[in-house]
Coordinates of C-alpha atoms in Angstrom, one line a residue:
Chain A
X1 CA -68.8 12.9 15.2
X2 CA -70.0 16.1 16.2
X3 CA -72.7 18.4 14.3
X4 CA -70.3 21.0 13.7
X5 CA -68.0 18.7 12.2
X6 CA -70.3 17.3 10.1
X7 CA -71.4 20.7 9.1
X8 CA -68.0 21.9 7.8
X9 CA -67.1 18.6 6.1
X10 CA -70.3 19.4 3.9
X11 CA -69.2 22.7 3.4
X12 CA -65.6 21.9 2.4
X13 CA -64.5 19.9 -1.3
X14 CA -63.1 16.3 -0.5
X15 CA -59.7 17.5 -1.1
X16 CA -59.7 19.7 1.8
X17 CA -59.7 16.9 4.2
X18 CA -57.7 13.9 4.9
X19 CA -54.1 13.2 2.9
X20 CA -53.9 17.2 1.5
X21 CA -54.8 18.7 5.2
X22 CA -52.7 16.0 7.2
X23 CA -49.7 15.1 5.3
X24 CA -47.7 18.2 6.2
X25 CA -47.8 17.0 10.0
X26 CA -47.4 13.6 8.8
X27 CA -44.0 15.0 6.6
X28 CA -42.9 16.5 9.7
X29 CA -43.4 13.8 11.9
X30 CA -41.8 12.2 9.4
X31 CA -39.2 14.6 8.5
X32 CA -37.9 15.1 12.3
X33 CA -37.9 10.7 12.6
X34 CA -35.8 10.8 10.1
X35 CA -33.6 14.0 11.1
X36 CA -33.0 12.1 14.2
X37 CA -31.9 9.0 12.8
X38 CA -29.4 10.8 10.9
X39 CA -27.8 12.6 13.4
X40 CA -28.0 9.2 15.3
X41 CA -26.2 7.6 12.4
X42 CA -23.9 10.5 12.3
X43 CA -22.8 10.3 16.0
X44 CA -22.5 6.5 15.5
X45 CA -19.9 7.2 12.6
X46 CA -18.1 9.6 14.2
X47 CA -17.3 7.7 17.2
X48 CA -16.8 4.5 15.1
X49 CA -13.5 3.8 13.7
X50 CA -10.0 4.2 14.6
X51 CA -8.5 7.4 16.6
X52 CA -5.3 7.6 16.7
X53 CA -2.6 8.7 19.0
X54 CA 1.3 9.2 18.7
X55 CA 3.3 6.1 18.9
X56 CA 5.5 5.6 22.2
X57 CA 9.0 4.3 21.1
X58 CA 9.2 1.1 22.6
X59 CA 5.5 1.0 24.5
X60 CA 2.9 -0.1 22.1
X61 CA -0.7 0.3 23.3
X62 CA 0.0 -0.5 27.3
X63 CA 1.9 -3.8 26.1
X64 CA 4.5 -2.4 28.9
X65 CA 4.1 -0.6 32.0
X66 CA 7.1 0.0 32.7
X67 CA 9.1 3.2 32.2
X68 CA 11.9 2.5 30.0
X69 CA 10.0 -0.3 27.3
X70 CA 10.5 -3.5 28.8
X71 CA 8.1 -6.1 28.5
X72 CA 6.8 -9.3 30.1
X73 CA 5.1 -12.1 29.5
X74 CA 3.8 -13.0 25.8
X75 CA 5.2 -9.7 24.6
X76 CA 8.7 -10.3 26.3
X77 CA 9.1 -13.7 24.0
X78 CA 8.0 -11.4 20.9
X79 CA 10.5 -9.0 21.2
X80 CA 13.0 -11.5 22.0
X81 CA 12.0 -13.1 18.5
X82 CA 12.0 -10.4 16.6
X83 CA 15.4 -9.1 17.9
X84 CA 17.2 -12.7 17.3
X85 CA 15.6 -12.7 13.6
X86 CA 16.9 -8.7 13.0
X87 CA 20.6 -10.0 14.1
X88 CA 20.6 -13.0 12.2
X89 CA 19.5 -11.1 9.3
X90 CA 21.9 -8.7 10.0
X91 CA 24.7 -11.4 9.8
X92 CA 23.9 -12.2 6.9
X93 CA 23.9 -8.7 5.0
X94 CA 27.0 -7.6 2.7
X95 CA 29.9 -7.0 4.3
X96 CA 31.6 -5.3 1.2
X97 CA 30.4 -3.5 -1.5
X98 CA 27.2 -4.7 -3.0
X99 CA 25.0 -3.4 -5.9
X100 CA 21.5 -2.6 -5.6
X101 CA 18.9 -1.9 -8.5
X102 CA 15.8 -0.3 -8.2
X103 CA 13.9 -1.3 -11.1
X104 CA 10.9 0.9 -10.8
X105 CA 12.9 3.8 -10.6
X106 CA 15.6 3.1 -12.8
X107 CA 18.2 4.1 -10.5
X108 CA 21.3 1.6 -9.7
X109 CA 23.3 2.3 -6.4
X110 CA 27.0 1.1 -5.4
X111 CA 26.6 0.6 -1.8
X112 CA 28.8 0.1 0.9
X113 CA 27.8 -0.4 4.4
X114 CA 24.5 1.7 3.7
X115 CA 26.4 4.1 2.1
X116 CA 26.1 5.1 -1.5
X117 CA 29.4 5.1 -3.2
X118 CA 27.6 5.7 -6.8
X119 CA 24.2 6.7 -7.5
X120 CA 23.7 6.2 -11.3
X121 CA 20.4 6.7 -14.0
X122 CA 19.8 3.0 -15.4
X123 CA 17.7 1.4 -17.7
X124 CA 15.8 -1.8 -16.5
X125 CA 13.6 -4.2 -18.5
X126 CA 10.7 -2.8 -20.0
X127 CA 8.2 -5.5 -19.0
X128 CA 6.9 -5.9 -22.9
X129 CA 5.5 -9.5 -23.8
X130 CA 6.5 -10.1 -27.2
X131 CA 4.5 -13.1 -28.8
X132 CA 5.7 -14.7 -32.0
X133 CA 3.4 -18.3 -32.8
X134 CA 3.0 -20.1 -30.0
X135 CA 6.4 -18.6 -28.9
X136 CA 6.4 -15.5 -26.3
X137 CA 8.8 -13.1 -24.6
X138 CA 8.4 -11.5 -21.2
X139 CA 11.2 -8.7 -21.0
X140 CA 11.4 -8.6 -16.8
X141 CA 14.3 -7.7 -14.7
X142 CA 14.7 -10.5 -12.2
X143 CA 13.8 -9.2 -8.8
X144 CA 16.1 -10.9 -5.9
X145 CA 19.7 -11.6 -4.8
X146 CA 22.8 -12.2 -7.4
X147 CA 26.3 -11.9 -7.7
X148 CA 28.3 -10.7 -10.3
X149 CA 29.3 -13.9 -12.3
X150 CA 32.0 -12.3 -15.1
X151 CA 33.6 -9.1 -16.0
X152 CA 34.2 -8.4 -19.6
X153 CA 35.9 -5.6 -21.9
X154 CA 34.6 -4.9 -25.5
X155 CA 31.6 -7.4 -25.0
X156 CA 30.2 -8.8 -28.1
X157 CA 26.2 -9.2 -28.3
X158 CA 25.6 -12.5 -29.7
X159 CA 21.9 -11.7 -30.9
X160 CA 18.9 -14.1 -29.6
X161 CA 15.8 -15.0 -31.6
X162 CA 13.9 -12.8 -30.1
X163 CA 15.9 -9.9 -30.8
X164 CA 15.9 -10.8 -34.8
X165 CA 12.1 -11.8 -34.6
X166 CA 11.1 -8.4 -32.6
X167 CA 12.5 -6.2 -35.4
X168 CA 10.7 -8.6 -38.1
X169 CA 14.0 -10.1 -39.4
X170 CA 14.6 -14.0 -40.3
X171 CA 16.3 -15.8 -37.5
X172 CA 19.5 -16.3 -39.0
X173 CA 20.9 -19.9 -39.6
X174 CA 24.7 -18.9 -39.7
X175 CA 25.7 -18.0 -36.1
X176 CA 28.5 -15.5 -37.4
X177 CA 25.0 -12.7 -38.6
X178 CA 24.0 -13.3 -34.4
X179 CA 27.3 -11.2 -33.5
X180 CA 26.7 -6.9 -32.8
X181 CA 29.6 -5.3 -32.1
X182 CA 29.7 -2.1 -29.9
X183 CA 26.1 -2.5 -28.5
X184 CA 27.1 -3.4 -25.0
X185 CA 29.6 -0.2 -24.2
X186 CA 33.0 -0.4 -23.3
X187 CA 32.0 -2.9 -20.3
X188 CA 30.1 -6.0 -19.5
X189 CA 29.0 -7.2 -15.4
X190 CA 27.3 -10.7 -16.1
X191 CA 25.1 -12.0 -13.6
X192 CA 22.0 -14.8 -13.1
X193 CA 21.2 -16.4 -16.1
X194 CA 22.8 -14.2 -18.9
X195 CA 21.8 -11.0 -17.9
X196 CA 24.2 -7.9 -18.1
X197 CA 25.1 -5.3 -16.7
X198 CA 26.4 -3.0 -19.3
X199 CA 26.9 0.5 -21.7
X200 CA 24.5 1.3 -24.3
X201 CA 23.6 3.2 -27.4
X202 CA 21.0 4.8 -26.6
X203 CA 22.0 7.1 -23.4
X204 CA 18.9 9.4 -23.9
X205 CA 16.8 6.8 -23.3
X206 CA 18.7 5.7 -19.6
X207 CA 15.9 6.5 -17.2
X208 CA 13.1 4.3 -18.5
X209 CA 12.4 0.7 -18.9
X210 CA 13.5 0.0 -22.7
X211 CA 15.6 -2.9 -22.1
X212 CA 15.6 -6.4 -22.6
X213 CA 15.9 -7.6 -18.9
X214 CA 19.4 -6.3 -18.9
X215 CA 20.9 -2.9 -17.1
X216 CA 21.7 -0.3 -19.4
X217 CA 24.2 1.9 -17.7
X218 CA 25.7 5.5 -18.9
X219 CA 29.4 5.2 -20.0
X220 CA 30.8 7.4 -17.1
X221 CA 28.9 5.5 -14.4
X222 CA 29.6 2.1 -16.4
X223 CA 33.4 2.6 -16.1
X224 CA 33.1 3.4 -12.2
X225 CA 30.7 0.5 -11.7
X226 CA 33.4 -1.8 -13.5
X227 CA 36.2 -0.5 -11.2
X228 CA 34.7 -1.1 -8.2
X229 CA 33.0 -4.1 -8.6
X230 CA 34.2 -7.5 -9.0
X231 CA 33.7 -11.2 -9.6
X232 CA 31.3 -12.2 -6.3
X233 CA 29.9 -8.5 -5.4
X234 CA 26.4 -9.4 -4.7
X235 CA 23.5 -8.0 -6.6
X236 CA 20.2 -6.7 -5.0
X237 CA 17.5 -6.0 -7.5
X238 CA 13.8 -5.0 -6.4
Chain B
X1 CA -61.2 7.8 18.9
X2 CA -59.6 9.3 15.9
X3 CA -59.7 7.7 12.6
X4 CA -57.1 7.2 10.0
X5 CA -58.0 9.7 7.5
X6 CA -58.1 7.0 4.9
X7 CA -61.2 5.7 6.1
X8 CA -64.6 6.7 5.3
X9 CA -67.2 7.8 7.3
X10 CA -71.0 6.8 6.7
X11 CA -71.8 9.3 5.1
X12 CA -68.9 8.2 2.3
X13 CA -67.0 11.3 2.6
X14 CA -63.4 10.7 5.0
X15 CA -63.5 11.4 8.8
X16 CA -62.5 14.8 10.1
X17 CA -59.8 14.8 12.7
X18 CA -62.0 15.1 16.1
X19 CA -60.0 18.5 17.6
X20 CA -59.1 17.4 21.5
X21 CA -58.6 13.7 20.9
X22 CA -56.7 14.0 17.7
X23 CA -54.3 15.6 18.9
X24 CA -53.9 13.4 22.0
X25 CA -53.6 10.4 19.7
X26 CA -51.1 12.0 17.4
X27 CA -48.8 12.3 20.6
X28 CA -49.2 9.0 21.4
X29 CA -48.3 8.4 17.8
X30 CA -45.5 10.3 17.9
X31 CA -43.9 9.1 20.9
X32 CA -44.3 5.3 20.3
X33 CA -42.6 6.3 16.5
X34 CA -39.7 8.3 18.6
X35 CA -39.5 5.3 21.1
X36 CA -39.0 2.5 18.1
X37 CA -36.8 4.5 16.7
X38 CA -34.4 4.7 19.9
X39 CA -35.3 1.3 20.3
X40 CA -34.5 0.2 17.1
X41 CA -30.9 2.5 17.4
X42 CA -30.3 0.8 20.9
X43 CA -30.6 -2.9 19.5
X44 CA -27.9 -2.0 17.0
X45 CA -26.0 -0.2 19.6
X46 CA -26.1 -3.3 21.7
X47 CA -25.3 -5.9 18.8
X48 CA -21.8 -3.8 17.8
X49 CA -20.9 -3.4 21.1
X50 CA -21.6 -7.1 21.9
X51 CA -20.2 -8.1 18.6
X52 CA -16.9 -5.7 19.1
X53 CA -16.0 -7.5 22.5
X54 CA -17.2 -10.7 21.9
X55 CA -14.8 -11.1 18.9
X56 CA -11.9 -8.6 20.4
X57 CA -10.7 -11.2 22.5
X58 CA -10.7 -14.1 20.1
X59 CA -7.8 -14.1 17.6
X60 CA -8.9 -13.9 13.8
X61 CA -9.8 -17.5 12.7
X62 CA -8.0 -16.6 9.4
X63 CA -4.7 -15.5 11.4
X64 CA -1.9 -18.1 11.8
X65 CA -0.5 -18.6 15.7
X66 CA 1.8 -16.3 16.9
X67 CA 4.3 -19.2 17.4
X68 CA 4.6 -20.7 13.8
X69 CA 4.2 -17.3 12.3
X70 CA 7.4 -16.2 14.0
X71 CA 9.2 -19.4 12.9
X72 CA 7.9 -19.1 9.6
X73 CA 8.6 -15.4 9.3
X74 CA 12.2 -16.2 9.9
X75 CA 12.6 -18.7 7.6
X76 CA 11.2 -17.1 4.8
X77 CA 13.1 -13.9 5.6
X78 CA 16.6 -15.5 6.1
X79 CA 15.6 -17.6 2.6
X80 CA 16.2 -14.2 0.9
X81 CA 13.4 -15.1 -1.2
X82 CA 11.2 -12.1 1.0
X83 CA 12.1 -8.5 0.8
X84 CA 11.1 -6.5 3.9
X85 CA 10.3 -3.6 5.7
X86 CA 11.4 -2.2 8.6
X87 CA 10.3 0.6 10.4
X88 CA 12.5 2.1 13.0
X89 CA 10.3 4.4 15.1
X90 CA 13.6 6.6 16.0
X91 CA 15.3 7.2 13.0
X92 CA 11.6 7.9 11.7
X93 CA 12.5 5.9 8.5
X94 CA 10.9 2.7 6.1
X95 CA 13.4 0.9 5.0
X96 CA 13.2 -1.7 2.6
X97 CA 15.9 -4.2 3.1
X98 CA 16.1 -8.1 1.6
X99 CA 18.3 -11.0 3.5
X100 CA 19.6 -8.6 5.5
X101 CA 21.0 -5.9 3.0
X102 CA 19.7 -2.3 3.2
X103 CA 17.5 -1.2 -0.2
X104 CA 16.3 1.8 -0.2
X105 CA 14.7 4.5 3.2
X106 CA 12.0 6.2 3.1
X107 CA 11.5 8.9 5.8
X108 CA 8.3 9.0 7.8
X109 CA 7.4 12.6 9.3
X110 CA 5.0 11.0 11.7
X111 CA 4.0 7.4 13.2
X112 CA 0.3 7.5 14.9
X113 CA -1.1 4.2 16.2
X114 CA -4.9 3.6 15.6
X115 CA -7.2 2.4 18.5
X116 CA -10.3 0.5 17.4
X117 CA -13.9 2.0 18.6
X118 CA -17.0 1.4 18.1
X119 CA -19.8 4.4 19.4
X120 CA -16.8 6.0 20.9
X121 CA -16.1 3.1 23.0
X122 CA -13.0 1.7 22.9
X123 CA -12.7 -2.1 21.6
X124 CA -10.2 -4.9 21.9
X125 CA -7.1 -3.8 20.1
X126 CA -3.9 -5.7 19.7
X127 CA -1.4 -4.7 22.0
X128 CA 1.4 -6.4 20.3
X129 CA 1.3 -5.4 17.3
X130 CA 5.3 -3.5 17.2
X131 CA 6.6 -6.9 18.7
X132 CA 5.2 -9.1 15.8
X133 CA 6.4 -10.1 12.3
X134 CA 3.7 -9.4 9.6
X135 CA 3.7 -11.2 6.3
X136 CA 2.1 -11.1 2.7
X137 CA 1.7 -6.9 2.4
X138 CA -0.3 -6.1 -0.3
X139 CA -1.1 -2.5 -1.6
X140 CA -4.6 -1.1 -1.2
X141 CA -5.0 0.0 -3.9
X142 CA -3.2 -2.4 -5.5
X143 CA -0.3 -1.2 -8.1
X144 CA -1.2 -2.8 -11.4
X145 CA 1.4 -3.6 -14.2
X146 CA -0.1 -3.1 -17.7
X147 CA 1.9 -4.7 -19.9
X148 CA 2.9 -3.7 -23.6
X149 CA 1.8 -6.7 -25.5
X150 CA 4.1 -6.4 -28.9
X151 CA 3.6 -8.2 -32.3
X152 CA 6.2 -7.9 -34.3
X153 CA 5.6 -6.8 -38.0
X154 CA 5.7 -10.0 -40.7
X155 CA 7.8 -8.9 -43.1
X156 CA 11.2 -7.1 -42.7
X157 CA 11.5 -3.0 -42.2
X158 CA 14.4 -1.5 -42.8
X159 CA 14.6 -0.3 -39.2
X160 CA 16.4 2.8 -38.4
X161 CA 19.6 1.2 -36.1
X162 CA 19.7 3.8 -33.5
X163 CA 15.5 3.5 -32.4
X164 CA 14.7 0.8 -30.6
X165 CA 12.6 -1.7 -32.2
X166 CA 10.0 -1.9 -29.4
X167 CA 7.3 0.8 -28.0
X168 CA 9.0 3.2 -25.1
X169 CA 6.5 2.1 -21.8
X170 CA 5.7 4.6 -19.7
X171 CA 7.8 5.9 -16.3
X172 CA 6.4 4.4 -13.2
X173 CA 5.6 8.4 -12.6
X174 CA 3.5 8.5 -15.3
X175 CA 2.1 4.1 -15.1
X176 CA 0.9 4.0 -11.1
X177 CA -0.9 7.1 -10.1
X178 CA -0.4 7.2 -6.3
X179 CA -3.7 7.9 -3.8
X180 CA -3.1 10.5 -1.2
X181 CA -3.9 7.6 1.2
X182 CA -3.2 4.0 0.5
X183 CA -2.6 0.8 2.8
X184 CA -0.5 -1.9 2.6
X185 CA -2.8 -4.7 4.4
X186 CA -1.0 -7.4 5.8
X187 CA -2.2 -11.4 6.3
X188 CA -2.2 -11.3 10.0
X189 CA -4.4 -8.3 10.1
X190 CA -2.1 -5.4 10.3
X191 CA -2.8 -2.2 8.1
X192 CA -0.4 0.3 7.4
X193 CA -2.5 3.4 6.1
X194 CA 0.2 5.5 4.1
X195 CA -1.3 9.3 4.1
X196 CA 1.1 12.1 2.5
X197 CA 1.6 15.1 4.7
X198 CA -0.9 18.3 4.3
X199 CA 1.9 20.6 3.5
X200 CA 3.0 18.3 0.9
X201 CA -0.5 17.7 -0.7
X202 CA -1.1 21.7 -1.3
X203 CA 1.8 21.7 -3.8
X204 CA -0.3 20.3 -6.6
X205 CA 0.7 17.5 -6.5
X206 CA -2.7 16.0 -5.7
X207 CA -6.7 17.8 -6.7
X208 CA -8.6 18.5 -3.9
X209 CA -11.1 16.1 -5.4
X210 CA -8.6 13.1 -4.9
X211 CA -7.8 14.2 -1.1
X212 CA -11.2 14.3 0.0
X213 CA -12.1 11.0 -2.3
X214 CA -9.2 9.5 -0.4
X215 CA -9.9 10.3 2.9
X216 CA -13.3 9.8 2.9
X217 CA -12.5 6.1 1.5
X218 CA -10.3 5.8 4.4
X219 CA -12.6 6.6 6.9
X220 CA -15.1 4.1 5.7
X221 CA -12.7 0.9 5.6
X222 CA -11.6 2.8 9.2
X223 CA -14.7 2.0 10.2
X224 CA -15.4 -1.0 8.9
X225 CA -12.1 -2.5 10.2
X226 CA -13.0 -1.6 13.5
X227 CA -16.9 -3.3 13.5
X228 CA -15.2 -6.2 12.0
X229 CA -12.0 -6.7 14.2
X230 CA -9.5 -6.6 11.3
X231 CA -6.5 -5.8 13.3
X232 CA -4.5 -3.0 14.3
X233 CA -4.0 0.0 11.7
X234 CA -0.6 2.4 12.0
X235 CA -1.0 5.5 10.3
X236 CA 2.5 6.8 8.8
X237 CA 2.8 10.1 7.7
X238 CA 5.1 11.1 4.7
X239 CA 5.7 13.9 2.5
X240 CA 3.8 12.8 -0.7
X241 CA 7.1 12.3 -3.0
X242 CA 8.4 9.5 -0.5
X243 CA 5.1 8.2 -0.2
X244 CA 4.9 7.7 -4.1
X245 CA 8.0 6.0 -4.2
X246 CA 7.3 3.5 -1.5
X247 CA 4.1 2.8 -3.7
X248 CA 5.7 2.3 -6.5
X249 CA 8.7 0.4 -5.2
X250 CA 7.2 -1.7 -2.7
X251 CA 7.9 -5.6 -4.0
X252 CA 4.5 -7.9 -3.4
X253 CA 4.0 -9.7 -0.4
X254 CA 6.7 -8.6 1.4
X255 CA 6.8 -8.3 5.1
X256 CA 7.1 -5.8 8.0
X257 CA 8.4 -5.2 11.5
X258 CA 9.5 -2.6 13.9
X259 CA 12.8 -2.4 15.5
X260 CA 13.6 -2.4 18.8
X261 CA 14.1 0.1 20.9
X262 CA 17.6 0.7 21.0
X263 CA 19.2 0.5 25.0
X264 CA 19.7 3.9 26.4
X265 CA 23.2 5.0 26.5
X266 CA 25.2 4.3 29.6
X267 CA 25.8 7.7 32.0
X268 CA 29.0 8.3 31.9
X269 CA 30.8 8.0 35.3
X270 CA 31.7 11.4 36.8
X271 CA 35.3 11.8 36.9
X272 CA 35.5 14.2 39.7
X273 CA 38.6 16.7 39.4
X274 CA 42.3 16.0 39.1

């Protein structure tokens, strides 16, 4: 160490020297290590990931060269599968009128070949569990494919347990006190296992998922939906 | 030779910093810090890139063969028991069909297709991806039912006959709230990132707060996809109220495909004039 050195290290309080003079070069140094990370990490997220680019009808990502979409190879026996599957599915879809229920949205549609013959405001099940003992309720529409099992005029209600034992009556023993007249509408479409298509009461509330399980319909779409449909229409509910 | 400051001379009190050689050594410092640093940056570099090839060309371990998937596919699709959904790249529509029978469309304003890279080089993507049936789709987020759970009261109320005995639940408008970007991820690997339109965003419809939450939550799986080979991702474009009701619609694992091109139309033959 030099004498000069010495000199001024003598003259100067401890605190001058060391950590107080040094750490601003140190928190630089630091400082621009870390600066440069960052921007590294930054470039490294930028260019990671996924860029996209339009999609090329029939040419996915060079699986074909060729100008007008055909493929070879392992791709060629793909799109040979996928087309045999569409046109066997496509056998098998309606080839009259069919009903189709969109549950989340409360709409029902008469189709026909794609096309909507009547677009109607329904009510689907409401989803509630109802628990009672050891006994419990789930009020779901069924998703999946039905038919239309029965037609029927003036339907009667012939009241389950539950309905008694949600509005905190007695189950009744008498089957005659199960029987609600003029609940149902003028009209009654059965399908799966005893649900209904049908009219109800309480039109204001058609749009949201207050029912049972069953479709609530308004009467003017009810009374199309009964012309038009019949015994076998299938039923598509999702 | 400079001293760490830290230590003490003999005479008790720390070390100054020697003027010439201290700042020789600091350099020295400096430059090995800045070379580990770059060193450190370039082993990372070199383990994604090694890791994004080496595992681009090797099918997911997870992933079912192509061959029993296709076989599969079509028997659970021709079963009826699957609803799915097919995107026709001309028409620019989603449609949801089941066995066959057309649902419900949803139009797509825009179909992008996503190429994996990692440091802005390009990794192993799936080429095939449009050719393929993909099963088991599941929302990301996913759409959660909450269910009214109802005890009915012990003793009899005299009920009012026209008001339903049960609680109203709420509209699927106001149950699922719909992310300005959501995926549909699908077993094989494929994600379908489902991003509503700009213009369709502005309209209120979304806070700015849940576009930029959105996006910036989509960027990150983005990238974390592509480091981990997940599989291809196709970006469809939609105004915001068609998005929201293929969220809200869209049955549980159902599956997806793209048709095929359709054949050009024949030219017709020229006449000539008679």
């Amino acid at each position: 160490m030099s004498a000069s050195n010495a000199d001024r290290s003598a003259d100067l309080p401890r605190a001058a020297f060391g950590p107080a003079r040094k750490s601003p070069r140190r928190f630089r140094l630091a400082a621009g290590l870390a600066g440069s990370a960052l921007v590294l990490l930054a470039l490294a997220f930028l260019g990671t990931g996924f860029a996209y680019g339009p999609y090329e009808t029939g040419v996915s990502g060079g699986a074909s060269d060729a100008p007008d979409g055909a493929v070879s190879g392992p791709a060629a026996d793909l799109t040979k599968a996928r087309s045999d599957l569409l046109a066997r599915l496509q056998k098998l879809a309606p080839r009259g009128l069919y009903i189709v229920i969109d549950q989340t949205h409360n709409r029902l549609y008469l189709r026909e070949k794609e096309r909507a013959l009547l677009d109607a405001v329904c009510s689907c099940g409401s989803g509630i569990v109802l628990s009672h003992g050891t006994k419990e309720w789930v009020f779901d529409t069924p998703p999946g494919i039905f038919r239309v099992n029965q037609k029927i005029e003036d339907p009667v209600w012939r009241k389950p347990d539950w309905a008694f034992i949600e509005e905190g009556k007695p189950v009744p023993r008498d089957a005659s006190e199960r029987f609600e007249y003029d609940m149902m509408g003028e009209y009654a479409l059965g399908f799966g296992n005893s649900y209904f298509i049908h009219g109800t009461l309480y039109e204001r509330l058609l749009g949201r998922s207050v029912t049972h399980g069953c479709i609530r319909l308004g009467r003017a779409d009810l009374r199309e939906l009964y012309r038009q449909a019949h015994v076998g229409t299938p039923i598509y509910i999702f | 030779m400079w001293e760490h400051p830290s230590t003490s001379s003999s005479d008790g009190l720390p070390a100054p910093e020697p003027a010439a050689g201290g700042s020789k050594a600091r350099r020295r410092f400096r430059r090995a810090s800045i070379v580990l640093v770059f060193g450190a940056v370039l082993v990372a570099v070199a383990a994604f890139l090694h890791r994004s090839s080496g595992e681009g060309e090797e099918p997911r371990a997870d992933a079912p063969p192509p061959a029993d998937l296709r076989r599969d596919a079509a028997a659970s699709l021709l079963s009826g028991k699957f609803f799915y959904v097919v995107l026709d790249p001309e028409a620019r529509s989603l449609r949801l069909m089941l066995k066959g029978a057309f649902l419900e469309e949803y139009p797509v304003e825009e179909i992008r297709v996503g190429s994996p890279r990692v440091l802005f080089r390009p990794s192993k993507g799936s080429d095939d991806w449009s050719f393929r049936v993909w099963s088991d789709g599941r929302l990301d987020p996913p759409r959660v039912q909450k269910r009214i759970e109802f005890t009915p009261p012990d003793s009899a109320l005299a009920l009012d006959s026209l008001q339903p005995a049960l609680p109203i639940p709420p509209t699927a408008e106001e149950a699922y709230r719909v992310p300005p970007v959501y995926r549909i991820r699908y077993q094989e690997g494929l994600t379908l990132v489902v991003e509503s339109s700009a213009d369709s965003t502005g309209q209120g419809t979304f806070s700015r707060k849940e576009i930029v939450r959105s996006r910036a939550e989509e960027r990150l799986r983005a990238l974390r996809a592509s480091l981990s080979n997940e599989g291809p991702r196709v970006l469809l474009r939609m105004k915001a109220e068609n998005a929201q009701r293929f969220y809200r619609s869209l049955p549980g694992e159902s599956f997806f495909l793209v048709t095929p091109p359709r054949p050009a139309p024949a030219e017709p033959r020229s006449s000539g004039n008679r």
